[in-house]
Coordinates of C-alpha atoms in Angstrom, one line a residue:
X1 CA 13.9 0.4 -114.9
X2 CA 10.7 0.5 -112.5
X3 CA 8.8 -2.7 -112.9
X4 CA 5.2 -2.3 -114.2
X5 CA 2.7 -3.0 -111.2
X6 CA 1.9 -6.5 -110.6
X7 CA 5.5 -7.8 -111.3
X8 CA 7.1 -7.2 -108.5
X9 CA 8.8 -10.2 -106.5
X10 CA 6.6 -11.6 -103.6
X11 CA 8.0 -11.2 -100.3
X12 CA 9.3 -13.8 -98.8
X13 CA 10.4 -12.9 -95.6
X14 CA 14.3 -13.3 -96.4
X15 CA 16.3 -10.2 -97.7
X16 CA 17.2 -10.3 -101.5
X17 CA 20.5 -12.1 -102.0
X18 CA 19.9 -15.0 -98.7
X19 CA 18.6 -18.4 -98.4
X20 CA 17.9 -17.8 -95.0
X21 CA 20.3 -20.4 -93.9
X22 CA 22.5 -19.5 -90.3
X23 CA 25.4 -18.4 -92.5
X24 CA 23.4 -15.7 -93.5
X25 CA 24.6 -13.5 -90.8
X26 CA 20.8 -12.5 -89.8
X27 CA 18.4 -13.3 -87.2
X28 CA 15.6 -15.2 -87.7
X29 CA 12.1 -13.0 -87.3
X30 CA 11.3 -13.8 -83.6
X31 CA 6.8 -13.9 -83.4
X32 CA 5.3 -13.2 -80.0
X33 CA 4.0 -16.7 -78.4
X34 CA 0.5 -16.6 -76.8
X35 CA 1.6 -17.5 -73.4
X36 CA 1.2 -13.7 -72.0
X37 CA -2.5 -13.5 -73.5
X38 CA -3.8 -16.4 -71.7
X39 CA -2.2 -15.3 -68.4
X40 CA -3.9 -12.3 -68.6
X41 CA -7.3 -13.7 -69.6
X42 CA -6.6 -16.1 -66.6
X43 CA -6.1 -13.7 -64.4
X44 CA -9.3 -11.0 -65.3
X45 CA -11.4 -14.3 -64.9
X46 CA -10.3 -14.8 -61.4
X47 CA -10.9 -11.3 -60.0
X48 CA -14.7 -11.5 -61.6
X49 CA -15.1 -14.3 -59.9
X50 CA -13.7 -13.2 -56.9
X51 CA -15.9 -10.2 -56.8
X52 CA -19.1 -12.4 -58.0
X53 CA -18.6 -14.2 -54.7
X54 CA -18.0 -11.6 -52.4
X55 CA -20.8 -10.3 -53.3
X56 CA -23.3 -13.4 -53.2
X57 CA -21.4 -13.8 -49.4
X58 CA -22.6 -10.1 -48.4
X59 CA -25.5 -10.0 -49.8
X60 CA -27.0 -13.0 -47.8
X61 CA -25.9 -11.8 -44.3
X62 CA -28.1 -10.0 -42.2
X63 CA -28.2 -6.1 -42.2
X64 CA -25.9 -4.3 -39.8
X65 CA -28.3 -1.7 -38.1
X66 CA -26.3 2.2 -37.6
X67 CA -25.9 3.5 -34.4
X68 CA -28.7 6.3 -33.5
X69 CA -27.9 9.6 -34.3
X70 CA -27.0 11.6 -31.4
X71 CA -28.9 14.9 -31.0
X72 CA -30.8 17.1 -28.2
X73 CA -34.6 17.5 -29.0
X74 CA -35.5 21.2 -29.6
X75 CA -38.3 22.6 -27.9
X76 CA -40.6 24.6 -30.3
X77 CA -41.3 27.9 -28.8
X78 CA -44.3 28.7 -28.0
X79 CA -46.8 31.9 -28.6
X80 CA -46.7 33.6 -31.8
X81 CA -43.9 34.8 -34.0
X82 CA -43.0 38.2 -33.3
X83 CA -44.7 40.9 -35.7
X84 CA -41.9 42.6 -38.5
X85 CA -40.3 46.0 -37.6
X86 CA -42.5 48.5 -38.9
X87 CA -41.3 51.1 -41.7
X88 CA -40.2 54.2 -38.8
X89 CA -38.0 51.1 -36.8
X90 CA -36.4 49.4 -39.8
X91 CA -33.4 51.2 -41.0
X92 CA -33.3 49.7 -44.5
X93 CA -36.7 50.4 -45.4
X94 CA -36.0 54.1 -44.3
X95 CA -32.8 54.6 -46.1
X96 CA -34.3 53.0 -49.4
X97 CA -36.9 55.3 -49.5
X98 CA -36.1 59.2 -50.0
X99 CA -33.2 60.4 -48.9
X100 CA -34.2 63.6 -48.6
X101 CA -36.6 63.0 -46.0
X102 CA -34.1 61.7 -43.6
X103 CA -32.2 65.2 -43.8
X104 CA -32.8 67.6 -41.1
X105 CA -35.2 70.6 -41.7
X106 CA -33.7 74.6 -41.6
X107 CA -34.6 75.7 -38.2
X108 CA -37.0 78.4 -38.0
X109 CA -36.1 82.1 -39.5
X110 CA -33.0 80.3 -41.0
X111 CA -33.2 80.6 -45.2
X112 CA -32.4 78.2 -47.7
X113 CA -29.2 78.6 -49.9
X114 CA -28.8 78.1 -53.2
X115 CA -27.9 74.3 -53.1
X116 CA -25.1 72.4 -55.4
X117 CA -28.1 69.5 -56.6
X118 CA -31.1 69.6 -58.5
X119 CA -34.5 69.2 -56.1
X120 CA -31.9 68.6 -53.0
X121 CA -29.7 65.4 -54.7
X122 CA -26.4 65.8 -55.4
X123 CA -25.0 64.0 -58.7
X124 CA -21.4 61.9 -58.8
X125 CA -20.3 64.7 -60.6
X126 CA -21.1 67.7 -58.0
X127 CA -19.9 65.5 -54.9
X128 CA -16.6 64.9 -56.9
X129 CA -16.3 68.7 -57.5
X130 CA -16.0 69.0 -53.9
X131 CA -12.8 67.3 -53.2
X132 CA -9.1 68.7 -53.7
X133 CA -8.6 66.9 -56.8
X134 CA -11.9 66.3 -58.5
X135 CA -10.9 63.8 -61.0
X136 CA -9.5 61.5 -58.3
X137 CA -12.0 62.3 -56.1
X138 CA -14.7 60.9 -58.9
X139 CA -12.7 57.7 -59.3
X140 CA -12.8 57.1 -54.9
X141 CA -16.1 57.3 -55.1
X142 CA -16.9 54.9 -58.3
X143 CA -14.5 52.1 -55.9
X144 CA -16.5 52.6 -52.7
X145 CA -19.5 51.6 -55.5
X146 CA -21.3 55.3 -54.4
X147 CA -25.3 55.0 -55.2
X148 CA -26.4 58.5 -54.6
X149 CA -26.1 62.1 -52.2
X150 CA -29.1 64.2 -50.8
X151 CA -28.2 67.5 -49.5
X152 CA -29.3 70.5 -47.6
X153 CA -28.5 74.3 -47.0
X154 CA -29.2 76.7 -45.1
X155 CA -28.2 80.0 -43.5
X156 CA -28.8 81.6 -40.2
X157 CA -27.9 84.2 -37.7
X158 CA -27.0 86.1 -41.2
X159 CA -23.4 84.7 -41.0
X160 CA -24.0 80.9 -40.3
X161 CA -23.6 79.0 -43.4
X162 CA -25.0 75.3 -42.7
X163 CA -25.0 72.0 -44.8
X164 CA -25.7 68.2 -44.6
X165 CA -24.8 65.9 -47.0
X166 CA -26.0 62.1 -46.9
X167 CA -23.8 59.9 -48.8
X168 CA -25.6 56.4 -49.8
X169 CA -23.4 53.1 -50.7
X170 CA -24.2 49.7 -52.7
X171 CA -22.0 47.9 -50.3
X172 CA -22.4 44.9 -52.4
X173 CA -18.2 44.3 -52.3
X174 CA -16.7 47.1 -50.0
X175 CA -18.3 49.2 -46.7
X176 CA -18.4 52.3 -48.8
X177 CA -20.3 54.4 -45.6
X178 CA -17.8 53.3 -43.4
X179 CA -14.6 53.9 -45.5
X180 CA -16.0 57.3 -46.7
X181 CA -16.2 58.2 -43.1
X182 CA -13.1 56.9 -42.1
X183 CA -11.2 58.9 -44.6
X184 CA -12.7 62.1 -43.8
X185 CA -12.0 61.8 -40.1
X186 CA -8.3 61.1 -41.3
X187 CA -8.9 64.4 -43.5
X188 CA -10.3 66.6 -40.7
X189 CA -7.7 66.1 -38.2
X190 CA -4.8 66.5 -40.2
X191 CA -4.4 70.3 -39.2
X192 CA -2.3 71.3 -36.1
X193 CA -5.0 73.4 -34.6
X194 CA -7.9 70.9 -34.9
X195 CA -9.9 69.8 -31.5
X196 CA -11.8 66.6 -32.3
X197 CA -15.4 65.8 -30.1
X198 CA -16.8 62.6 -30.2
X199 CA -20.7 62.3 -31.2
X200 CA -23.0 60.7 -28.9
X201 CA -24.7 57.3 -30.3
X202 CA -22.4 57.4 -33.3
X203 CA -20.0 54.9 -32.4
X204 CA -16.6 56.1 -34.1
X205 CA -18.4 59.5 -35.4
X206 CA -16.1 62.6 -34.5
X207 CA -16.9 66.5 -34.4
X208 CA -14.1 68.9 -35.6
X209 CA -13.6 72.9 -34.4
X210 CA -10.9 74.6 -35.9
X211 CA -9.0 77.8 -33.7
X212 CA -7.9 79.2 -36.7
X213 CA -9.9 81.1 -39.2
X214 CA -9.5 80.6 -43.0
X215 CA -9.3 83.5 -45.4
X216 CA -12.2 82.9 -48.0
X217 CA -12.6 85.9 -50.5
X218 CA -10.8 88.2 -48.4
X219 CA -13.5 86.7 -45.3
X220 CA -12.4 85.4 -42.4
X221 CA -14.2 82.4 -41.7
X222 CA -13.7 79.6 -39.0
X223 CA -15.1 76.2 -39.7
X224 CA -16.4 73.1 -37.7
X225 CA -17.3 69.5 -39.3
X226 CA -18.1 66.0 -38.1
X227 CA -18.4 63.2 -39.7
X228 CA -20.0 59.8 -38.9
X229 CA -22.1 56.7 -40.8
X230 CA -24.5 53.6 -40.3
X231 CA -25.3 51.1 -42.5
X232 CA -24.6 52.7 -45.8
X233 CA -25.4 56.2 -45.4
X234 CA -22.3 58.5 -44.4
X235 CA -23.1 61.6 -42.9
X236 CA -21.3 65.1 -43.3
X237 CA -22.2 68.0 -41.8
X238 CA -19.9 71.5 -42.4
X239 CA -20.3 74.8 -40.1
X240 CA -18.5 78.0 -41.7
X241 CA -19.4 81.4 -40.2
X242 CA -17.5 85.1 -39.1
X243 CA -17.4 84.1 -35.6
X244 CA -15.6 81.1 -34.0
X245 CA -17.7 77.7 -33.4
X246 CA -18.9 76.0 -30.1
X247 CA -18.1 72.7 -29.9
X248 CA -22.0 72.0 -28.9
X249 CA -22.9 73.8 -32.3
X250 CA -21.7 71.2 -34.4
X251 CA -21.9 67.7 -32.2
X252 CA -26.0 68.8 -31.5
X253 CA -26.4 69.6 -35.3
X254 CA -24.5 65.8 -36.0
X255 CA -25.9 64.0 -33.3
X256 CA -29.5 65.2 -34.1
X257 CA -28.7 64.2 -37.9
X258 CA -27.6 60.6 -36.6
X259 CA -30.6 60.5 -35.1
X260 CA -33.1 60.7 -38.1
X261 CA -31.0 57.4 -39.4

């Protein structure tokens, strides 16, 4: 039976069945002594007071002066600050602005062609049309972090077809300009019967003329190109017409675009 509560035996610190005498067979409960607490206590109170007295010893010597700093004197320059660049000389503030006004006009008795963009820009989703494959095209262009594309066209001569695009980059993470430009010169001289011209002023920007003439719509048509950047604009300029193309053609047309950036 289970003993009601408040009758059970008080412990008394010897199993049930033992007097607690040695021929018990047990051990007798062994208590910690307080021997290790005071050596600790002792020893706490003699590195406070260790510390107390290094302190009082450093804090009556004298203070220990630091070497002179060693440094050339600077001469201020004199006259006044130079004035900031003005809108025509700073690039930013000209590629910021309209884009469109940095494109080059249609020459004189040329006439415009129906162009690919609203007003003269040219949406993500017209520029991607452009390429071989469209959709991956779309996706290049949303890694190189593209911001926008003016365009012009033109036709002259009654067979010259003509157009400028100006790509614009964020460039916050990647050189879009530069890698867009890089790509298409990889692009242009892929085929066997490509001559390749080197802009003037452009630094790496290349002119392309192509020997052979492409069948468009039953048309023979030879095509030049060139391709160049700075900053974060990318330029591309395309020549197409019945007859083949000077070189000077299509570096003049590039290297005049260049030079409206």
């Amino acid at each position: 039976m289970y003993a009601r509560p408040g009758t059970e035996p008080a412990d008394t610190g010897v199993p049930d069945g033992s007097d607690g005498s040695e021929g018990s067979g047990l051990e007798p409960v062994r208590r910690r002594g307080r021997m290790p607490a005071v050596l600790a206590g002792a020893a706490v109170l003699g590195l406070i007071s260790g510390l107390c007295a290094g302190y009082l010893i450093q804090a009556g010597r004298e203070p220990t002066r630091l070497p002179p700093l060693s440094q050339p004197r600077l001469e201020q320059a004199a006259g006044e600050a130079p004035a900031p660049l003005s809108a025509a000389r700073d690039r930013e503030v000209r590629t910021d602005g309209d884009l469109r006004r940095l494109l080059l006009k249609k020459p004189d008795g040329a006439r415009a062609a129906g162009v690919p963009a609203e007003d003269g820009w040219m949406s993500l989703n017209r520029l991607a049309e452009t390429y071989n494959n469209p959709a991956g095209g779309y996706g290049w262009l949303l890694e190189a972090e593209f911001r926008r594309a003016a365009t012009v066209i033109w036709i002259e001569g009654g067979t010259r077809f003509v157009e400028i695009r100006l790509l614009q980059f964020r460039q916050e993470e990647v050189l879009g300009a530069r890698d867009e430009a890089k790509d298409s010169y990889d692009w242009a001289g892929r085929d066997s019967d490509a001559e390749s011209w080197a802009i003037p002023g452009t630094g790496d920007g290349k002119a392309y003329t192509y020997r052979t003439p492409r069948n468009r719509d039953g048309v023979n048509v030879y095509e030049a190109r060139a391709h160049a950047w700075r900053g974060d604009v990318s330029v591309q300029v395309w020549i197409n017409d019945t007859k083949p193309i000077p070189k000077k053609a299509i570096v003049d047309l590039a290297k005049r675009q260049m030079e409206r950036l």
